[in-house]
JSON list of C-alpha atoms in Angstrom, two decimals:
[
{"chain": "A", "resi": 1, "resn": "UNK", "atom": "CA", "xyz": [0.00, 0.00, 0.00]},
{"chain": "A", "resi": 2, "resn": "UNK", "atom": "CA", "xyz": [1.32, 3.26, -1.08]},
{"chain": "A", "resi": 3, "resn": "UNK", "atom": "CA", "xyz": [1.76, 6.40, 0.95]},
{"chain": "A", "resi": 4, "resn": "UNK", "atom": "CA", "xyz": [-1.56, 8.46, -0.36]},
{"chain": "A", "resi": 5, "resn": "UNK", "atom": "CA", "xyz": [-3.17, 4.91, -0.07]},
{"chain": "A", "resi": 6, "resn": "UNK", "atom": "CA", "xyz": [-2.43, 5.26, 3.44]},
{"chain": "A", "resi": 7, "resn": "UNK", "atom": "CA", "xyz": [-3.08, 8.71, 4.40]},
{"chain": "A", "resi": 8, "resn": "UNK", "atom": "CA", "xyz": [-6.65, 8.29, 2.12]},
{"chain": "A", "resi": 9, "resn": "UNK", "atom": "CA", "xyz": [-7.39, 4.96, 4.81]},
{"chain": "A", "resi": 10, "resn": "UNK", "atom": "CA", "xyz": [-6.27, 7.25, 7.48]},
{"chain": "A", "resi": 11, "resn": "UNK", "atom": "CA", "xyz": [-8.59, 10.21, 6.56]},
{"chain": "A", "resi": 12, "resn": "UNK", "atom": "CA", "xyz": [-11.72, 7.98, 5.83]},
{"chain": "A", "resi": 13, "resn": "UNK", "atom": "CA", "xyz": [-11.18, 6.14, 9.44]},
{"chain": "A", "resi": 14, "resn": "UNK", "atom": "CA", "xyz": [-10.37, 9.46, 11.32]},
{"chain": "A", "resi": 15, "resn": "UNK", "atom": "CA", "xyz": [-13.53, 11.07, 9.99]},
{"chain": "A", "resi": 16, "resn": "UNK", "atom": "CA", "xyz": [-15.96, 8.96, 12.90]},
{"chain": "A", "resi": 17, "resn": "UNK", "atom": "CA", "xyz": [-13.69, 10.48, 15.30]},
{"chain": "A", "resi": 18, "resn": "UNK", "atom": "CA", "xyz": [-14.04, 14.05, 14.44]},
{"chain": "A", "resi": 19, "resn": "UNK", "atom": "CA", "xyz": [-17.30, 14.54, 14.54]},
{"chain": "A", "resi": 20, "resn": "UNK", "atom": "CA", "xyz": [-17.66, 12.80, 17.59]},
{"chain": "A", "resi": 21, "resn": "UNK", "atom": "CA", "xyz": [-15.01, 15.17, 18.45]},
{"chain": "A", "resi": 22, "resn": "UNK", "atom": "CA", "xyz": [-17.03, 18.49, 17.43]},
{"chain": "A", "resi": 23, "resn": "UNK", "atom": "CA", "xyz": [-20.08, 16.92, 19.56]},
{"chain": "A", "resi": 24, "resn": "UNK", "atom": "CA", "xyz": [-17.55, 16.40, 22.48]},
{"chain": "A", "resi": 25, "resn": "UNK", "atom": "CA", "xyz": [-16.13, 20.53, 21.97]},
{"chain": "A", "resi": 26, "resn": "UNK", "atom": "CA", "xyz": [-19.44, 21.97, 21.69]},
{"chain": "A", "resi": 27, "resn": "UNK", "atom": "CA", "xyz": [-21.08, 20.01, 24.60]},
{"chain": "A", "resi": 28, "resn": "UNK", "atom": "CA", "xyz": [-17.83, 21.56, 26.82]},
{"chain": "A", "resi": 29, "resn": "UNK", "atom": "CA", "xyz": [-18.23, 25.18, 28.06]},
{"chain": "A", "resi": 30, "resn": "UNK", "atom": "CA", "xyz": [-15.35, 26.57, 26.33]},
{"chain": "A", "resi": 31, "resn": "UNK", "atom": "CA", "xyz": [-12.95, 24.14, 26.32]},
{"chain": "A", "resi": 32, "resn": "UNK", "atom": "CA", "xyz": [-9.39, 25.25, 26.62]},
{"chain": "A", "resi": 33, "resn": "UNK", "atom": "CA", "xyz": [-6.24, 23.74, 23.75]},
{"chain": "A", "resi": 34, "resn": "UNK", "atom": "CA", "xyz": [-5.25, 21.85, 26.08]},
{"chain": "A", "resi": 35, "resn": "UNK", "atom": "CA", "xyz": [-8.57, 19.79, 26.18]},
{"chain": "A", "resi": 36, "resn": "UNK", "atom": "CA", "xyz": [-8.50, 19.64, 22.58]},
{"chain": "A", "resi": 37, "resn": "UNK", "atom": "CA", "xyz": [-4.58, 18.17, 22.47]},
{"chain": "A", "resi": 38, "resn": "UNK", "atom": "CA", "xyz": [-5.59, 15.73, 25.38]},
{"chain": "A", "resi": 39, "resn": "UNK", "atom": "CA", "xyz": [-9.14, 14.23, 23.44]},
{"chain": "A", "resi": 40, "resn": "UNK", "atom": "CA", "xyz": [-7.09, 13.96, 19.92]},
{"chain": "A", "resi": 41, "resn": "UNK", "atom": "CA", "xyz": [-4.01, 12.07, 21.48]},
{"chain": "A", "resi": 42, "resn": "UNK", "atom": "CA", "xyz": [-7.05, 9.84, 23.61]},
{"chain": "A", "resi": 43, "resn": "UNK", "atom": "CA", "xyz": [-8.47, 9.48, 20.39]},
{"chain": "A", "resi": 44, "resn": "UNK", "atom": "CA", "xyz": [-5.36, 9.23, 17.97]},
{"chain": "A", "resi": 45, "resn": "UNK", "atom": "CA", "xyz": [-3.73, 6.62, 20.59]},
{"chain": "A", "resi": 46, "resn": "UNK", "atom": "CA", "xyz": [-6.56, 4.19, 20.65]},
{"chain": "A", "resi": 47, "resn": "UNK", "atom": "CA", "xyz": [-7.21, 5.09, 16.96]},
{"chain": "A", "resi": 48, "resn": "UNK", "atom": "CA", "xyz": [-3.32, 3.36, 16.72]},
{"chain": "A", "resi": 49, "resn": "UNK", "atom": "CA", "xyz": [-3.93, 0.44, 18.74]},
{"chain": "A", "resi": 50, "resn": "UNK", "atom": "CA", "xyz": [-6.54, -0.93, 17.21]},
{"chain": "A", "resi": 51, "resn": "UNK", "atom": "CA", "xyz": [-5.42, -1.41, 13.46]},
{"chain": "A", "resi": 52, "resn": "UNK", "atom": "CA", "xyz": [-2.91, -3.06, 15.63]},
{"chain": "A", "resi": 53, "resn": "UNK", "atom": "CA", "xyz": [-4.81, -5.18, 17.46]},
{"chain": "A", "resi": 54, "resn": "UNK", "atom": "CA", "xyz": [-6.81, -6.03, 14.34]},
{"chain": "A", "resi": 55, "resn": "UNK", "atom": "CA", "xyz": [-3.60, -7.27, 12.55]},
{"chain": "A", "resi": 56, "resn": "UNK", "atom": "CA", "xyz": [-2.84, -9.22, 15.48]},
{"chain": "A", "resi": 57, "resn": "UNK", "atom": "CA", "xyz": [-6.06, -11.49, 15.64]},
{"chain": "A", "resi": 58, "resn": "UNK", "atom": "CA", "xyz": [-5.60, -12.20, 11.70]},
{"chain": "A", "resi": 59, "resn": "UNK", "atom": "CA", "xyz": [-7.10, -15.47, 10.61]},
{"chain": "A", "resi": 60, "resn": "UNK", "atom": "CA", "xyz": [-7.64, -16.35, 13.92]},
{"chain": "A", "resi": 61, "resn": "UNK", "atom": "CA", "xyz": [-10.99, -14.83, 15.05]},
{"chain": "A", "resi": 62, "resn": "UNK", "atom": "CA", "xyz": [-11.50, -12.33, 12.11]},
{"chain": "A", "resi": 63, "resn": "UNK", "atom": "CA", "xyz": [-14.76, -13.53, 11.38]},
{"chain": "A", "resi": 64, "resn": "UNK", "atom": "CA", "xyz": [-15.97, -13.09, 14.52]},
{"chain": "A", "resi": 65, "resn": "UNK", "atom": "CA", "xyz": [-14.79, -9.88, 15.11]},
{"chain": "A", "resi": 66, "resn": "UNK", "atom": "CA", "xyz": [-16.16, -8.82, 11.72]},
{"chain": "A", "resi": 67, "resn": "UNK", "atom": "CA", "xyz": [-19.84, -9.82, 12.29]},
{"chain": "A", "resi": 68, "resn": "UNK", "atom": "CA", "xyz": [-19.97, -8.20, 16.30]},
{"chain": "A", "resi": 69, "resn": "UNK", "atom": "CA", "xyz": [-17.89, -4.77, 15.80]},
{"chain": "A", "resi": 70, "resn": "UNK", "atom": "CA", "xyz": [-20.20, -2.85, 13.98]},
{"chain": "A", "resi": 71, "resn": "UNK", "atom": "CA", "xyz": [-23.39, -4.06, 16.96]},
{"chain": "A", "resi": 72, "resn": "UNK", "atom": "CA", "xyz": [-20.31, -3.25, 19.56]},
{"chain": "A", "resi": 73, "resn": "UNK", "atom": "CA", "xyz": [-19.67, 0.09, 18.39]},
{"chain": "A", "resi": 74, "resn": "UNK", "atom": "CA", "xyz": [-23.60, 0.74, 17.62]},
{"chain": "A", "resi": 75, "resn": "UNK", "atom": "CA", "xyz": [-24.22, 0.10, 21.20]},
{"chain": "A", "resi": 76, "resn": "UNK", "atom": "CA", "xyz": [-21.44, 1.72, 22.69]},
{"chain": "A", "resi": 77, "resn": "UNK", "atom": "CA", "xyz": [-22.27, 5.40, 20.78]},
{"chain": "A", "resi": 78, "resn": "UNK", "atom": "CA", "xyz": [-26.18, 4.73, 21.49]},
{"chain": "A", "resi": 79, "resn": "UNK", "atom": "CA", "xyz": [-25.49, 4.60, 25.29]},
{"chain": "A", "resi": 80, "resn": "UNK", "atom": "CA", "xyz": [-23.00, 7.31, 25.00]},
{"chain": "A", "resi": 81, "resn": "UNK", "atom": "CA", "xyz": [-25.49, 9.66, 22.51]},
{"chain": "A", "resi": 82, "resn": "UNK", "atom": "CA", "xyz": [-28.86, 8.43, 25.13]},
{"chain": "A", "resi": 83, "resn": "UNK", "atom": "CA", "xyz": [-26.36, 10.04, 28.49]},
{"chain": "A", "resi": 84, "resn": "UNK", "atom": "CA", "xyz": [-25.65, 13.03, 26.66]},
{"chain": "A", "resi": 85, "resn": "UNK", "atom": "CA", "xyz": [-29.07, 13.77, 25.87]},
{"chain": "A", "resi": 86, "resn": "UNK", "atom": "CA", "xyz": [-30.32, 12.59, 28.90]},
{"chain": "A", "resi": 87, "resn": "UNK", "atom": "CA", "xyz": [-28.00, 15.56, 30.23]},
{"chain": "A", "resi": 88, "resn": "UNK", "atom": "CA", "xyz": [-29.00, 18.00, 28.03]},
{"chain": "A", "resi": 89, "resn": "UNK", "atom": "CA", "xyz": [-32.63, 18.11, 29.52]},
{"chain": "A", "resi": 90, "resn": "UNK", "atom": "CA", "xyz": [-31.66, 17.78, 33.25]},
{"chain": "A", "resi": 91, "resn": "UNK", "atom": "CA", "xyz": [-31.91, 21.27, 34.72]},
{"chain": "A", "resi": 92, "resn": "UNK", "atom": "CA", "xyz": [-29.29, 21.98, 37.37]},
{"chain": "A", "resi": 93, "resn": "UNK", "atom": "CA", "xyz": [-29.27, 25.70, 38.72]},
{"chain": "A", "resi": 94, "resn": "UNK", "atom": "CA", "xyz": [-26.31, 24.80, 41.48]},
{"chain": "A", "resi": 95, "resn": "UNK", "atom": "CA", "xyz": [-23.59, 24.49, 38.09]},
{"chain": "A", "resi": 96, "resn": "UNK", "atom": "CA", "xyz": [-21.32, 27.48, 37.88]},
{"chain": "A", "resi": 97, "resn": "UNK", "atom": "CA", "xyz": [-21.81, 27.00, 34.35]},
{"chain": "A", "resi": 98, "resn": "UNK", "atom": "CA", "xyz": [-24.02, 25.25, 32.06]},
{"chain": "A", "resi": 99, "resn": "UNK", "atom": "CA", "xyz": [-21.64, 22.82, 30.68]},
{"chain": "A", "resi": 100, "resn": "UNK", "atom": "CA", "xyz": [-18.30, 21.22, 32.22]},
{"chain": "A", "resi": 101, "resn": "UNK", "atom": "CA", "xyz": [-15.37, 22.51, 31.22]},
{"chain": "A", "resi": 102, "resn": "UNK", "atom": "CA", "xyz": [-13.97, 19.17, 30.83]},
{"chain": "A", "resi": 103, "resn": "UNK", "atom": "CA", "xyz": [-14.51, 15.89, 29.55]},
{"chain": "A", "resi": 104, "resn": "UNK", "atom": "CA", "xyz": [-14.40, 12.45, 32.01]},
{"chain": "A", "resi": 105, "resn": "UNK", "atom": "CA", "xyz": [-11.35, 10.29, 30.46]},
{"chain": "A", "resi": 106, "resn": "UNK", "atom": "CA", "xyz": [-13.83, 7.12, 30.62]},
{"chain": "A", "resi": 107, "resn": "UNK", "atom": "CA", "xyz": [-16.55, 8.68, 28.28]},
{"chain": "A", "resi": 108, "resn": "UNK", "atom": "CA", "xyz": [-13.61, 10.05, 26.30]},
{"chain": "A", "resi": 109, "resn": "UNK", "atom": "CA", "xyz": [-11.77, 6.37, 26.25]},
{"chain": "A", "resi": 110, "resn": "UNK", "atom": "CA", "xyz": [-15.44, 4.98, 24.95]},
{"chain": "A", "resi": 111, "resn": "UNK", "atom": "CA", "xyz": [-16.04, 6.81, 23.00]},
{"chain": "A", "resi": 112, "resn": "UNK", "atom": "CA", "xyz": [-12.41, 6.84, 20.74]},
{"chain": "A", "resi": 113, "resn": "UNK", "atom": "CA", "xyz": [-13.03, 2.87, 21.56]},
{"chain": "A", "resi": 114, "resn": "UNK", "atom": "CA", "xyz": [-16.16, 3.11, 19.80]},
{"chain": "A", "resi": 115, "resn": "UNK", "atom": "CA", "xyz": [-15.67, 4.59, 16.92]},
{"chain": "A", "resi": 116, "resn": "UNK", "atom": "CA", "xyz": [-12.01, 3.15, 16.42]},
{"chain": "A", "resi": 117, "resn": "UNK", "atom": "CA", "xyz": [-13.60, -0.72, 16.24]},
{"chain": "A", "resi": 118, "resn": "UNK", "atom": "CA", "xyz": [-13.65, 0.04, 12.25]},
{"chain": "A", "resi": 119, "resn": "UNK", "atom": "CA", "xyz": [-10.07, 0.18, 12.58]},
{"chain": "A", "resi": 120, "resn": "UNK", "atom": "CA", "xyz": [-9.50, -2.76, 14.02]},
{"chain": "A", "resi": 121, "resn": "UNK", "atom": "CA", "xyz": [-11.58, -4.42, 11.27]},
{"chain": "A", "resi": 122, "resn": "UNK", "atom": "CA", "xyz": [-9.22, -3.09, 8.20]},
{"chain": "A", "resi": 123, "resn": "UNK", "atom": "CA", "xyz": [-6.28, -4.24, 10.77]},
{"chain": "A", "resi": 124, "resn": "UNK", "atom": "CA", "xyz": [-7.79, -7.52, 10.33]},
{"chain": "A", "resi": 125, "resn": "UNK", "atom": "CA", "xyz": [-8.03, -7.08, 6.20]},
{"chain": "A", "resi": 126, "resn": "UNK", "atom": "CA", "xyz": [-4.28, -5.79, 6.66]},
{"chain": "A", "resi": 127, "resn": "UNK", "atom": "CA", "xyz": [-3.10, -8.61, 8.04]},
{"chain": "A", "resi": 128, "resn": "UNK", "atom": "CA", "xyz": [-3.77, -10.03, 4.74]},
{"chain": "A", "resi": 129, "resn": "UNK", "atom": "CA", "xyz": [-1.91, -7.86, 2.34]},
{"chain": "A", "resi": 130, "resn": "UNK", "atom": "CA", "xyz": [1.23, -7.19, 2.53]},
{"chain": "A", "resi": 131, "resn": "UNK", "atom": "CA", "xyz": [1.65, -3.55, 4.27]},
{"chain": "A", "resi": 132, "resn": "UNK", "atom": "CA", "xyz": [4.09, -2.17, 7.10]},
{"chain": "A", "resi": 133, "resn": "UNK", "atom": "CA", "xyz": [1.58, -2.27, 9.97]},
{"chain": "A", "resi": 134, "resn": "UNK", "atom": "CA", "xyz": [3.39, 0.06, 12.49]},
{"chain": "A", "resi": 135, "resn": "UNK", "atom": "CA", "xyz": [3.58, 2.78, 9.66]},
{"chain": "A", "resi": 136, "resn": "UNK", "atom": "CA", "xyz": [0.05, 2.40, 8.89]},
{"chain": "A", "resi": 137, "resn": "UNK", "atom": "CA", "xyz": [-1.25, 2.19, 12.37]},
{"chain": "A", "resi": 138, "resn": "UNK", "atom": "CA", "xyz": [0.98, 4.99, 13.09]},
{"chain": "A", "resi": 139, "resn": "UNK", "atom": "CA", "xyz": [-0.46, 7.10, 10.01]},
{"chain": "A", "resi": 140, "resn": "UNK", "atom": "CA", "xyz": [-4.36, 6.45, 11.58]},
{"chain": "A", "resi": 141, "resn": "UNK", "atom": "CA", "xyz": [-3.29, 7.18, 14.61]},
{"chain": "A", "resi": 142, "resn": "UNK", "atom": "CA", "xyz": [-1.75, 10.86, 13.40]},
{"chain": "A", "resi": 143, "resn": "UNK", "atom": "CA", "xyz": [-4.32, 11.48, 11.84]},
{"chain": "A", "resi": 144, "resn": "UNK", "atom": "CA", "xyz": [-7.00, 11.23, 14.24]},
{"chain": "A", "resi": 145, "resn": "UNK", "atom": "CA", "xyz": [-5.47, 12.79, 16.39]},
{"chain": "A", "resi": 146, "resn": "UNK", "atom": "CA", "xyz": [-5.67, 15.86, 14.25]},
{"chain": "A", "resi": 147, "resn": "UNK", "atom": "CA", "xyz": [-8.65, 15.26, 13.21]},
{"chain": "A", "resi": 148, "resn": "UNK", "atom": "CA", "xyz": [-10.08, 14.93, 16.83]},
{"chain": "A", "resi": 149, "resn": "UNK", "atom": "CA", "xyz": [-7.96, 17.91, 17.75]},
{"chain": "A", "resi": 150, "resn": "UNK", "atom": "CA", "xyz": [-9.27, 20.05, 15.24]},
{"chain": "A", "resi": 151, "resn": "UNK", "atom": "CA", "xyz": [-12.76, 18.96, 16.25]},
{"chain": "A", "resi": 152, "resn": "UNK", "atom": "CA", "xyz": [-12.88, 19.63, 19.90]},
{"chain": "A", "resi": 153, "resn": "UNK", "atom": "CA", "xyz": [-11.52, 23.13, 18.49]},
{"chain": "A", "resi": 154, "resn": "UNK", "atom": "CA", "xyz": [-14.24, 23.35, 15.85]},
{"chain": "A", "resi": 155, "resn": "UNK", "atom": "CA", "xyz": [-16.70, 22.40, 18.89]},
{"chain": "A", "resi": 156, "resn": "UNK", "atom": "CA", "xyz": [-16.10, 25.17, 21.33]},
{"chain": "A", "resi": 157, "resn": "UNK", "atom": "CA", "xyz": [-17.13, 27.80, 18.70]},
{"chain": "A", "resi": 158, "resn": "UNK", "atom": "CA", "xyz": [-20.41, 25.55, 17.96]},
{"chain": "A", "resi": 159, "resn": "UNK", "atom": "CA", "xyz": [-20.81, 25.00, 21.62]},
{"chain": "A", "resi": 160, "resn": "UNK", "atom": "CA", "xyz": [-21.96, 28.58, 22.65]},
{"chain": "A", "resi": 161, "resn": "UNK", "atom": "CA", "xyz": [-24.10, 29.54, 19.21]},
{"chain": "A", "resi": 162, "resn": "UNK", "atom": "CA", "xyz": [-26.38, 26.15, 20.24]},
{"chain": "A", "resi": 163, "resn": "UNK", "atom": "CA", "xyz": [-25.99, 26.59, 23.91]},
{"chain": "A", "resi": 164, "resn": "UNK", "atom": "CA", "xyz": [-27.53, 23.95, 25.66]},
{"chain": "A", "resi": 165, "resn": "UNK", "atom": "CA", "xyz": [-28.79, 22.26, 22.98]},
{"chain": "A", "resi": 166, "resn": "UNK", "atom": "CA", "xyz": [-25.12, 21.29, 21.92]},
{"chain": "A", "resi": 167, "resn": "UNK", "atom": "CA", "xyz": [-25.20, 18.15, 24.13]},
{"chain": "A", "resi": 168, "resn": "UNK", "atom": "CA", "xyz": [-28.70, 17.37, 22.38]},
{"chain": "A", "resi": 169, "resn": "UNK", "atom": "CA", "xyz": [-27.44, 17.72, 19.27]},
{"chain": "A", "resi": 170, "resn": "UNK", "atom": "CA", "xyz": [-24.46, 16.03, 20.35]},
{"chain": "A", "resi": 171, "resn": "UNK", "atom": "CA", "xyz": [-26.14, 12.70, 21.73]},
{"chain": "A", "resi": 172, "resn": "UNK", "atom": "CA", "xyz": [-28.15, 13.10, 18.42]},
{"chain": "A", "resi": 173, "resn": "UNK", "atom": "CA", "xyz": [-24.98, 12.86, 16.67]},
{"chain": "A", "resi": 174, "resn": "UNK", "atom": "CA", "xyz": [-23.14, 10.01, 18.03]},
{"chain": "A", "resi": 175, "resn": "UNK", "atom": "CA", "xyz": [-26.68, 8.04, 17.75]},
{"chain": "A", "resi": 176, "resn": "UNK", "atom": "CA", "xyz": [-26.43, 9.09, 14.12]},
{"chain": "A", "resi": 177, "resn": "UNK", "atom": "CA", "xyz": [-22.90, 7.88, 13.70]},
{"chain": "A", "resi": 178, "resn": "UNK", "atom": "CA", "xyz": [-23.65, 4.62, 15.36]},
{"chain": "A", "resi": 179, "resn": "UNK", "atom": "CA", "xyz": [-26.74, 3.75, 12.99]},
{"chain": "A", "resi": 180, "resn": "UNK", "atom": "CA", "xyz": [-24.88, 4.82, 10.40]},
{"chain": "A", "resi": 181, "resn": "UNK", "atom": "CA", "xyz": [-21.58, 2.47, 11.28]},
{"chain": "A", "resi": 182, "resn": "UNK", "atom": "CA", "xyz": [-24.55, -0.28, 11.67]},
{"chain": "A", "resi": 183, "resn": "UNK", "atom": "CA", "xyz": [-25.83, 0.27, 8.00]},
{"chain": "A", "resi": 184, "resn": "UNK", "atom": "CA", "xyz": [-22.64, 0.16, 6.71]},
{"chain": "A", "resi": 185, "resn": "UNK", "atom": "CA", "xyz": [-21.94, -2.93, 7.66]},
{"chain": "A", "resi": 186, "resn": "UNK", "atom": "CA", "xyz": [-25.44, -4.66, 7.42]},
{"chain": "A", "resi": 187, "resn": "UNK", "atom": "CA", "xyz": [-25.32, -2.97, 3.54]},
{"chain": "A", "resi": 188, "resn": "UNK", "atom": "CA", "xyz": [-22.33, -5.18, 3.05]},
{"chain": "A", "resi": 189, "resn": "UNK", "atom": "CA", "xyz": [-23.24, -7.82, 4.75]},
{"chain": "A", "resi": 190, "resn": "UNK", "atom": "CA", "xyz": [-26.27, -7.89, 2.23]},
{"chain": "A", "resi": 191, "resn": "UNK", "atom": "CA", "xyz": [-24.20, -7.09, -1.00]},
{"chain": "A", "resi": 192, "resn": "UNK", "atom": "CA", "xyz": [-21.98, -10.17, 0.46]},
{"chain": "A", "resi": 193, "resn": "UNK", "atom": "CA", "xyz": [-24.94, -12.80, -0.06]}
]
């Protein structure tokens, strides 16, 4: 696999993870750089791993892994999407401000776990061609990282035009993202027979 090969894989993989970041910025109450840097490199690192991990499992349980990713990562960004709007309609007057200012690692962690299991399924199709796997997971990872990055930054200007209807929107999102990485996959799955 050639370099724009790569960085094209990298882009179309990263793209679940930025707008999950830009729902993550704009549910934040102005979340600082720093935020941003530390969601893209949660995101970007797991982003890595699991190409890797994919690769690793091969032959061995790619099947399985293949037919329970896409209802893993459905379920995981349905739960995640159903909390934030579950949020978004609780009223509580004791906050300093409306929204937190920043992000619990666990829902961050889930979240880059859950939209990163695509990942891991085109680690498992790597395994069968014959690419550098550190480069590539390395090139996914970079990537998302950016990509996150750049949407926790694109999120904190959202955040404050929608107000509290960012996390609504938000939950809305990841939902979205989740049915979507379901259709995909049950599209395929039908094309396949």
């Amino acid at each position: 696999m050639n370099m724009y090969a790569t960085l094209i894989l990298a882009l179309a993989l990263s793209m679940d993870a930025f707008a999950a970041a830009i729902c993550k910025g704009a549910s934040l109450h102005r979340p600082h750089f720093r935020e941003a840097i530390r969601t893209g490199l949660i995101f970007g690192l797991i982003e890595a791993c699991t190409p890797l991990i994919g690769w690793s499992i091969g032959l061995y349980a790619s099947q399985y892994v293949m037919e329970w990713d896409h209802w893993i990562a459905f379920a995981l960004l349905f739960i995640l999407g159903c909390r934030m709007i579950t949020e978004s309609f609780k009223k509580n007057q004791e906050k300093k401000c409306e929204s937190p200012c920043r992000h619990n690692s666990i829902v961050l962690i889930t979240t880059a776990i859950a939209t990163s299991l695509d990942a891991m399924a085109v680690g498992i199709g790597l395994a069968f061609l014959q690419v550098n796997i550190v480069h590539t997971a390395m090139a996914i990872g970079m990537m998302t990282m950016i990509m996150a990055t750049l949407g926790m930054l694109i999120g904190r200007y959202i955040g404050p035009l929608l107000g509290k209807r960012a996390e609504l929107i938000g939950g809305l999102t990841l939902i979205a993202i989740g049915f979507n990485i379901l259709f995909e996959h049950l599209e395929l799955f039908m094309y396949a027979k």
